PDB file of C-alpha atoms in Angstrom:
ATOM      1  CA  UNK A  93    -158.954  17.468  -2.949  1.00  0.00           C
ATOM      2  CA  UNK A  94    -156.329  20.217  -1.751  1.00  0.00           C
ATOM      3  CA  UNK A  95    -156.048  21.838  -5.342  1.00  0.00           C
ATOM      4  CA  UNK A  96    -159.965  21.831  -5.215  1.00  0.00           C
ATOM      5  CA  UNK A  97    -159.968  23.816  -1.640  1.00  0.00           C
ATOM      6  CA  UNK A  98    -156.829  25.718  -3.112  1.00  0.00           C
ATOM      7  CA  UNK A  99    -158.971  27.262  -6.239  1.00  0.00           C
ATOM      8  CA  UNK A 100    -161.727  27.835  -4.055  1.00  0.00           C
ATOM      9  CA  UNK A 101    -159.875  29.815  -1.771  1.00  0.00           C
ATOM     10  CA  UNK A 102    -158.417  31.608  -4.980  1.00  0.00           C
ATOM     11  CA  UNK A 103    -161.711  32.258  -6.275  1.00  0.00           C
ATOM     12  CA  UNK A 104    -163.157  33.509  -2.974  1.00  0.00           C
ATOM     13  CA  UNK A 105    -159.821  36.047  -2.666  1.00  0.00           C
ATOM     14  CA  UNK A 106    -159.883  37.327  -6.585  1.00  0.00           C
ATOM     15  CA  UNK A 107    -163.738  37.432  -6.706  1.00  0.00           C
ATOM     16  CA  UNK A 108    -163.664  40.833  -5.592  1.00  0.00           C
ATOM     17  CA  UNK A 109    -160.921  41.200  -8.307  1.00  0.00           C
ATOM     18  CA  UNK A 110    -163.036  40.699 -10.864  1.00  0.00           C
ATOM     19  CA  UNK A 111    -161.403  37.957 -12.485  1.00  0.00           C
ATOM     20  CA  UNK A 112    -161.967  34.856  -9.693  1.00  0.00           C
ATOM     21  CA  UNK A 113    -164.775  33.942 -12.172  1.00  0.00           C
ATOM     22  CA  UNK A 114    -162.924  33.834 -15.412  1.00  0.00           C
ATOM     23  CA  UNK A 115    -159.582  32.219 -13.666  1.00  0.00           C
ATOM     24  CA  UNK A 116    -162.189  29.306 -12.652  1.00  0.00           C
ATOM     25  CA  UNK A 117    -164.685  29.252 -15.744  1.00  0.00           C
ATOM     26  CA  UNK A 118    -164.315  25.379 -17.066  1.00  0.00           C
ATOM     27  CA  UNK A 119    -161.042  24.943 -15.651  1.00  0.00           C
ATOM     28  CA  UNK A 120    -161.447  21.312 -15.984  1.00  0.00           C
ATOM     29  CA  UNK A 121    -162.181  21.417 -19.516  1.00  0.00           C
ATOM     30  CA  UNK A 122    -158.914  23.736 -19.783  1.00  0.00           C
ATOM     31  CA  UNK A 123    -156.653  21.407 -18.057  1.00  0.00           C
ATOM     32  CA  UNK A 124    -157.376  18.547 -19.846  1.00  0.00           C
ATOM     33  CA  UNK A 125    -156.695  20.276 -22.631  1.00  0.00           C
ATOM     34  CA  UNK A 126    -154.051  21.386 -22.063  1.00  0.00           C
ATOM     35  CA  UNK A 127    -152.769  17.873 -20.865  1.00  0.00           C
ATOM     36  CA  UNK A 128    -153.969  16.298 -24.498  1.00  0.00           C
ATOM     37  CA  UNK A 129    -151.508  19.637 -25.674  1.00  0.00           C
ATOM     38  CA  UNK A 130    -148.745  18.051 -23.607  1.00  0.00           C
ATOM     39  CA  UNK A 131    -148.843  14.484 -24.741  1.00  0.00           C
ATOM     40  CA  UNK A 132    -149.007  15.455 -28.535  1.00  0.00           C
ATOM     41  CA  UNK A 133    -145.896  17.500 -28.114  1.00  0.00           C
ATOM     42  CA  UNK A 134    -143.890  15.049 -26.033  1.00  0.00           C
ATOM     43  CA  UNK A 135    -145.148  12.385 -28.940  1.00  0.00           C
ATOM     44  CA  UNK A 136    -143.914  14.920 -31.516  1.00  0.00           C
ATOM     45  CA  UNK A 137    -141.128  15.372 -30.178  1.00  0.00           C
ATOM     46  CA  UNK A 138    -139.765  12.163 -29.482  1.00  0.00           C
ATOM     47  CA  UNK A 139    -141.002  10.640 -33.229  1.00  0.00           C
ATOM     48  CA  UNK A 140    -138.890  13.448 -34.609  1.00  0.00           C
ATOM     49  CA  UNK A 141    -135.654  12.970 -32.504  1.00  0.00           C
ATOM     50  CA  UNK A 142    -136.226   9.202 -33.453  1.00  0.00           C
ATOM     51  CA  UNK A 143    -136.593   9.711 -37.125  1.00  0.00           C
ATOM     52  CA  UNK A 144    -135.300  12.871 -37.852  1.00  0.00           C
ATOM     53  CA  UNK A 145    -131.804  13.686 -35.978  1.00  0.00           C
ATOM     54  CA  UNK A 146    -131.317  17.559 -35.082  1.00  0.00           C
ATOM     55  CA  UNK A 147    -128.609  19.116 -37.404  1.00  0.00           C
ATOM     56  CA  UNK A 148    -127.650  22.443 -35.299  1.00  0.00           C
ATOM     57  CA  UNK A 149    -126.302  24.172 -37.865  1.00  0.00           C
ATOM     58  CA  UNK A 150    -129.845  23.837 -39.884  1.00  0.00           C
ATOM     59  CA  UNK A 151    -131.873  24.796 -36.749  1.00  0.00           C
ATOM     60  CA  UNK A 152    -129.349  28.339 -36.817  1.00  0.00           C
ATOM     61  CA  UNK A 153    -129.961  29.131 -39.978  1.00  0.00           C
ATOM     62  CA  UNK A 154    -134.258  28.566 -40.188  1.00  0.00           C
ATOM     63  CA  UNK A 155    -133.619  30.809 -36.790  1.00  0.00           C
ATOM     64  CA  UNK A 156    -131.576  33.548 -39.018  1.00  0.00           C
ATOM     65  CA  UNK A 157    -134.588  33.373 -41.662  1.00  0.00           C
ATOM     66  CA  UNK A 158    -137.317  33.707 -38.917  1.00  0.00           C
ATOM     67  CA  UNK A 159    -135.281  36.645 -37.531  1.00  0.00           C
ATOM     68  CA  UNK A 160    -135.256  38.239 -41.283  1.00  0.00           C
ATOM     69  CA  UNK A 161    -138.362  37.638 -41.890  1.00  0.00           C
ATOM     70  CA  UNK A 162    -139.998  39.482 -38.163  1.00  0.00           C
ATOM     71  CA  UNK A 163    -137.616  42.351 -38.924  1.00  0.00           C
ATOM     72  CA  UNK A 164    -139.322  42.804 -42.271  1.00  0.00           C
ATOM     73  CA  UNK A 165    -143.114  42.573 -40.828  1.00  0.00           C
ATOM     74  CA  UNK A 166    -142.538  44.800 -37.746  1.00  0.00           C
ATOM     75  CA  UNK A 167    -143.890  47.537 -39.180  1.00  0.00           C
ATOM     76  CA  UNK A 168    -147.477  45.525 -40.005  1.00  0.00           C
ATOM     77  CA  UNK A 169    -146.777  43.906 -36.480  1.00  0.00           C
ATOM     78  CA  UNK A 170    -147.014  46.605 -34.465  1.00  0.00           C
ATOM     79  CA  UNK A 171    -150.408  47.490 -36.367  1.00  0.00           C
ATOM     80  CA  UNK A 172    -151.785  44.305 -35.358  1.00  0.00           C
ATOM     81  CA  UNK A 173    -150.245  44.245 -31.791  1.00  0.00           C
ATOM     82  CA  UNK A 174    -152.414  47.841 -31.385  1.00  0.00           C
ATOM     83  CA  UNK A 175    -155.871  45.979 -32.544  1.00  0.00           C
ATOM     84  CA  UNK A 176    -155.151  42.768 -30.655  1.00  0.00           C
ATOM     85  CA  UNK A 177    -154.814  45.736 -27.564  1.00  0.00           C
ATOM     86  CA  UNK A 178    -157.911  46.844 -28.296  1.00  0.00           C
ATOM     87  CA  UNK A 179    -159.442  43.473 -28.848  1.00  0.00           C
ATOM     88  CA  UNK A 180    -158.588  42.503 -25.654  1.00  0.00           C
ATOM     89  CA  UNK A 181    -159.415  45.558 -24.179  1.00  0.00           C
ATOM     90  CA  UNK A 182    -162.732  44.833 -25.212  1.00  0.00           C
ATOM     91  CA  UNK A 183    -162.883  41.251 -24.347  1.00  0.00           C
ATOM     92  CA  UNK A 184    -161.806  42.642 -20.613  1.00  0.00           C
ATOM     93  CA  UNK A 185    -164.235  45.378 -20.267  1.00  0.00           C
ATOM     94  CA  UNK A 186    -166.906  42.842 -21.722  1.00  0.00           C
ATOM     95  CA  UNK A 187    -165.764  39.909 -18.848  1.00  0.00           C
ATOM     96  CA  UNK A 188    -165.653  42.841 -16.482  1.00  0.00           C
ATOM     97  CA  UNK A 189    -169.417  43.805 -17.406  1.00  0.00           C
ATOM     98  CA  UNK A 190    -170.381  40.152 -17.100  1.00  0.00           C
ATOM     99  CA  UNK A 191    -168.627  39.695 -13.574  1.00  0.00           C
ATOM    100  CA  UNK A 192    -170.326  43.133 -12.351  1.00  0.00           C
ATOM    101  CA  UNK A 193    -173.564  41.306 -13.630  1.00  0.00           C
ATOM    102  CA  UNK A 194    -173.167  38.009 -11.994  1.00  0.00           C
ATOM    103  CA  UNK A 195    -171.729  40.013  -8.770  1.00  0.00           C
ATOM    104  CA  UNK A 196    -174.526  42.053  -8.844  1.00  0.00           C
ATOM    105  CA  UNK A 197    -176.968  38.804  -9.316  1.00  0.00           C
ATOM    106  CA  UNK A 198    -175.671  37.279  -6.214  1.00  0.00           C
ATOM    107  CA  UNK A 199    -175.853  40.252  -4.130  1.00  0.00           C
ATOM    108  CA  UNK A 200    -179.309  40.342  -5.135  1.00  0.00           C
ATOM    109  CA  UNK A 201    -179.921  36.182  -4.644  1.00  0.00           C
ATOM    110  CA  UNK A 202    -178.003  36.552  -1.517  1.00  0.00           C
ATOM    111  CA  UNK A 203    -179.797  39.825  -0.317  1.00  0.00           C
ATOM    112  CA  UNK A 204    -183.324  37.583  -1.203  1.00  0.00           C
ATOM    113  CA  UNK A 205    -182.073  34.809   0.806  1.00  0.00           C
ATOM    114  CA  UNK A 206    -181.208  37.034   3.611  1.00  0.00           C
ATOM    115  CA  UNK A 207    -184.788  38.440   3.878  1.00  0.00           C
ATOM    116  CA  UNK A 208    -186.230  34.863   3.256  1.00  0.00           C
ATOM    117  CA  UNK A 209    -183.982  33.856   6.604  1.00  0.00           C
ATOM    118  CA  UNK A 210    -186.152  37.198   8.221  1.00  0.00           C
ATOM    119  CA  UNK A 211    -189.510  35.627   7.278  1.00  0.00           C
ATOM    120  CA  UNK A 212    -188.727  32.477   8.434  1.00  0.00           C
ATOM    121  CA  UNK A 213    -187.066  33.543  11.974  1.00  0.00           C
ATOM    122  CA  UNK A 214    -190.325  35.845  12.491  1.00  0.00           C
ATOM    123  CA  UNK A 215    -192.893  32.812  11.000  1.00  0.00           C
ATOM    124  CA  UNK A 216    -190.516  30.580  13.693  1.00  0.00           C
ATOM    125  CA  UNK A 217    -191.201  32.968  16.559  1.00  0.00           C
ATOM    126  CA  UNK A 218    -194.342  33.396  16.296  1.00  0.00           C
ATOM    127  CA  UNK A 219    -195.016  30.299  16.068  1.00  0.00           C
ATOM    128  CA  UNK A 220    -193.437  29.584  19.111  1.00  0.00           C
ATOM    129  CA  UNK A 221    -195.375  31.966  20.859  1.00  0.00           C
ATOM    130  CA  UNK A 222    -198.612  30.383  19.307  1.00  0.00           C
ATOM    131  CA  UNK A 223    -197.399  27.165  20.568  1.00  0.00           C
ATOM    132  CA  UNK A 224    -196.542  28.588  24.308  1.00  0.00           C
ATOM    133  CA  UNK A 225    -199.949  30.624  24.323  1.00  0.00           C
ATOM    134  CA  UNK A 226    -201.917  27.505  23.388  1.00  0.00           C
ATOM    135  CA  UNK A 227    -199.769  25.367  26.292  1.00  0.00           C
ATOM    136  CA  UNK A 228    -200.945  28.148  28.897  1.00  0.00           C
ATOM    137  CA  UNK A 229    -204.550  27.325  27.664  1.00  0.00           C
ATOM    138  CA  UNK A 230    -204.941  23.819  28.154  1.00  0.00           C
ATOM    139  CA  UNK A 231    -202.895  23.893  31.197  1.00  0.00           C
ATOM    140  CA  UNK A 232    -205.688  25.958  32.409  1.00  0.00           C
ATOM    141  CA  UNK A 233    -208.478  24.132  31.395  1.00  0.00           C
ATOM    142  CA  UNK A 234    -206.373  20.688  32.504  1.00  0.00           C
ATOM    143  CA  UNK A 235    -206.665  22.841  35.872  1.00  0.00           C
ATOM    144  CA  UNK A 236    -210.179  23.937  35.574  1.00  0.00           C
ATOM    145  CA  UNK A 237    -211.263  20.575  34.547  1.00  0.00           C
ATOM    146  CA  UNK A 238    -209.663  19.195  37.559  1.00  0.00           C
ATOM    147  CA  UNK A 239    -211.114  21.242  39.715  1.00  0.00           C
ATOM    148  CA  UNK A 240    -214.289  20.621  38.704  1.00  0.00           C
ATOM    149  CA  UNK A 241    -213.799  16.781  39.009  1.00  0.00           C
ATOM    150  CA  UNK A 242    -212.675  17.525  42.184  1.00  0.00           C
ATOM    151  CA  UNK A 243    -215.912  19.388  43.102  1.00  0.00           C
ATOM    152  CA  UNK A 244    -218.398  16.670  41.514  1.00  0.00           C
ATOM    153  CA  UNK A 245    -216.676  13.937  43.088  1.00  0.00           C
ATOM    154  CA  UNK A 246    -216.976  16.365  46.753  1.00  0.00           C
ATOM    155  CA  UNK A 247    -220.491  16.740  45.853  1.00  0.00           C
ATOM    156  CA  UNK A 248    -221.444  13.221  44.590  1.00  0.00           C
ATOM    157  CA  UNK A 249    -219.823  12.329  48.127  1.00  0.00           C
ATOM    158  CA  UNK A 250    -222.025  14.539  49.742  1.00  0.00           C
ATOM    159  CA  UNK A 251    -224.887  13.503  48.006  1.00  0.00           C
ATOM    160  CA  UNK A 252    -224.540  10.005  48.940  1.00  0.00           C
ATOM    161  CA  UNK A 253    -224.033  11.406  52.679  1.00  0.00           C
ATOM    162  CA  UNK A 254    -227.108  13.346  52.639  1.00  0.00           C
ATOM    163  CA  UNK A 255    -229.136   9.978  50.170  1.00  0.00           C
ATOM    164  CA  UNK A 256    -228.269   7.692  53.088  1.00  0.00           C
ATOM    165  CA  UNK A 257    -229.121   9.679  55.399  1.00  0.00           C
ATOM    166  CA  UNK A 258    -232.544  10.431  54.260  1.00  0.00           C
ATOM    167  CA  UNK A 259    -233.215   6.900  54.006  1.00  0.00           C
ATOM    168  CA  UNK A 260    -232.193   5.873  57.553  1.00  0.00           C
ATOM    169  CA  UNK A 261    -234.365   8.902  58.708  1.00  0.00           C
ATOM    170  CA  UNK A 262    -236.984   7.480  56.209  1.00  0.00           C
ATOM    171  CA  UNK A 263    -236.443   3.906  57.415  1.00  0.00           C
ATOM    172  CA  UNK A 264    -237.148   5.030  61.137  1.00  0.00           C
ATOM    173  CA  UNK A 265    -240.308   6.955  60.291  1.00  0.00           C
ATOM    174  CA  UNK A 266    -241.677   4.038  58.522  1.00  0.00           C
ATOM    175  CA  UNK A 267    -240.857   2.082  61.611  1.00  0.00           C
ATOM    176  CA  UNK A 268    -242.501   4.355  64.011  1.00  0.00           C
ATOM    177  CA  UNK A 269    -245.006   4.630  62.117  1.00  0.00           C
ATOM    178  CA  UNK A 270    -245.664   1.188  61.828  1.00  0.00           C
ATOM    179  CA  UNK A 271    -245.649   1.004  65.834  1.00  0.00           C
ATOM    180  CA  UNK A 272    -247.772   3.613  66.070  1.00  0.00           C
ATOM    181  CA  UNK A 273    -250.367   1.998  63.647  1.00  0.00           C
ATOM    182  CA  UNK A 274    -249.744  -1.168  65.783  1.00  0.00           C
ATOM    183  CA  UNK A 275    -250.643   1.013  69.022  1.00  0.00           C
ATOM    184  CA  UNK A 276    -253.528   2.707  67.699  1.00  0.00           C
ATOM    185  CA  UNK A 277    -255.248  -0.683  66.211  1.00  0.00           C
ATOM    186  CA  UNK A 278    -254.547  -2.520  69.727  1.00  0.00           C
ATOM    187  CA  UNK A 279    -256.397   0.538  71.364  1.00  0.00           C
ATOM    188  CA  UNK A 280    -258.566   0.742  68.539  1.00  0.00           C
ATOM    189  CA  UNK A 281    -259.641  -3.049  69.362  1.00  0.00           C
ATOM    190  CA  UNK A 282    -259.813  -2.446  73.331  1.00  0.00           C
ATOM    191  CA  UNK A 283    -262.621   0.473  72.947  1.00  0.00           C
ATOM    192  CA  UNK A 284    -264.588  -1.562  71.145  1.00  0.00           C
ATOM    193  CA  UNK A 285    -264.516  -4.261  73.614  1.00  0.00           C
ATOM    194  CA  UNK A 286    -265.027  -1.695  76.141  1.00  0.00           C
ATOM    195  CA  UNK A 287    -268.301  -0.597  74.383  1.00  0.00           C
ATOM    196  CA  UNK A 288    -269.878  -3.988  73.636  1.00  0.00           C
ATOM    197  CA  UNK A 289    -272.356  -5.612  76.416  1.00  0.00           C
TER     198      UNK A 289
END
């Protein structure tokens, strides 16, 4: 887990470099590699100091013989050292075009993802402010509708005041009236037998 933070960190510090991206590019697939490398040659080597013992002097002279035969090809070696310089040359420039593209790729994904992060603050605050505006509104009408329970229920009261009211008054009307129908059919009753003989 460390070496995984560790070429991170290296990629992060040699990314502007140029090379952070090439150092890291299937480094897994290098490694092992390069480990399958390791364990051939260790086989290799033990087989042959098994089976085949190392004479010194024979290892000096196929040295001497190497050493001839470099002397005679330095002439064609330098030729070939100048092209692989220019191959690689060109395989740099070429990884350094490719890095300047994929640098240039995320500035543009992270430069998208920055104005993205804009639109979404701005969509977020207005939002809020939809969300506070339409709080202020139905507190208001919560008030408004309260008040005007308030007032029916006042005016129901009254109404049921000013009902009962009118029926007592009408209550006592009926009963004076009901005397008074009762006075004027006892007088009524008295004239006549005043008038008859």
């Amino acid at each position: 887990m460390d070496s995984v933070i560790c070429l991170d960190h290296l990629s992060s510090v040699y990314y502007h470099f140029g090379f952070g991206f090439f150092a890291l590019w299937n480094f897994k697939e290098i490694s092992e590699i390069f480990a399958l490398f390791l364990l051939i040659s260790f086989g290799f080597k033990t087989f042959s100091s098994l089976w085949f013992p190392i004479d010194i002097s024979s290892v000096d002279r196929s040295k001497k013989v190497i050493d001839a035969k470099l002397k005679r090809k330095s002439d064609g070696k330098h030729a070939s050292v100048s092209e692989r310089r220019r191959n690689c040359d060109s395989e740099v420039s070429a990884l350094r075009k490719l890095v300047k593209m994929e640098r240039r790729r995320a500035d543009a994904a992270l430069a998208e993802v920055e104005r993205e992060r804009a639109a979404s603050a701005t969509a977020a605050e207005e939002a809020m402010a939809m969300i506070q505006r339409l709080q202020r509104e139905k507190n208001s009408i919560e008030m408004a509708a309260n008040q005007q329970r308030r007032l029916s229920e006042a005016k129901h009261v009254h109404d049921e005041e000013v009902i009962q009211s009118l029926e007592s008054l009408v209550w006592s009307y009926e009963a004076e009236l009901g005397l008074l129908r009762q006075q004027l059919g006892g007088g009524v009753k008295e004239s006549l037998f005043c008038l008859s003989p």
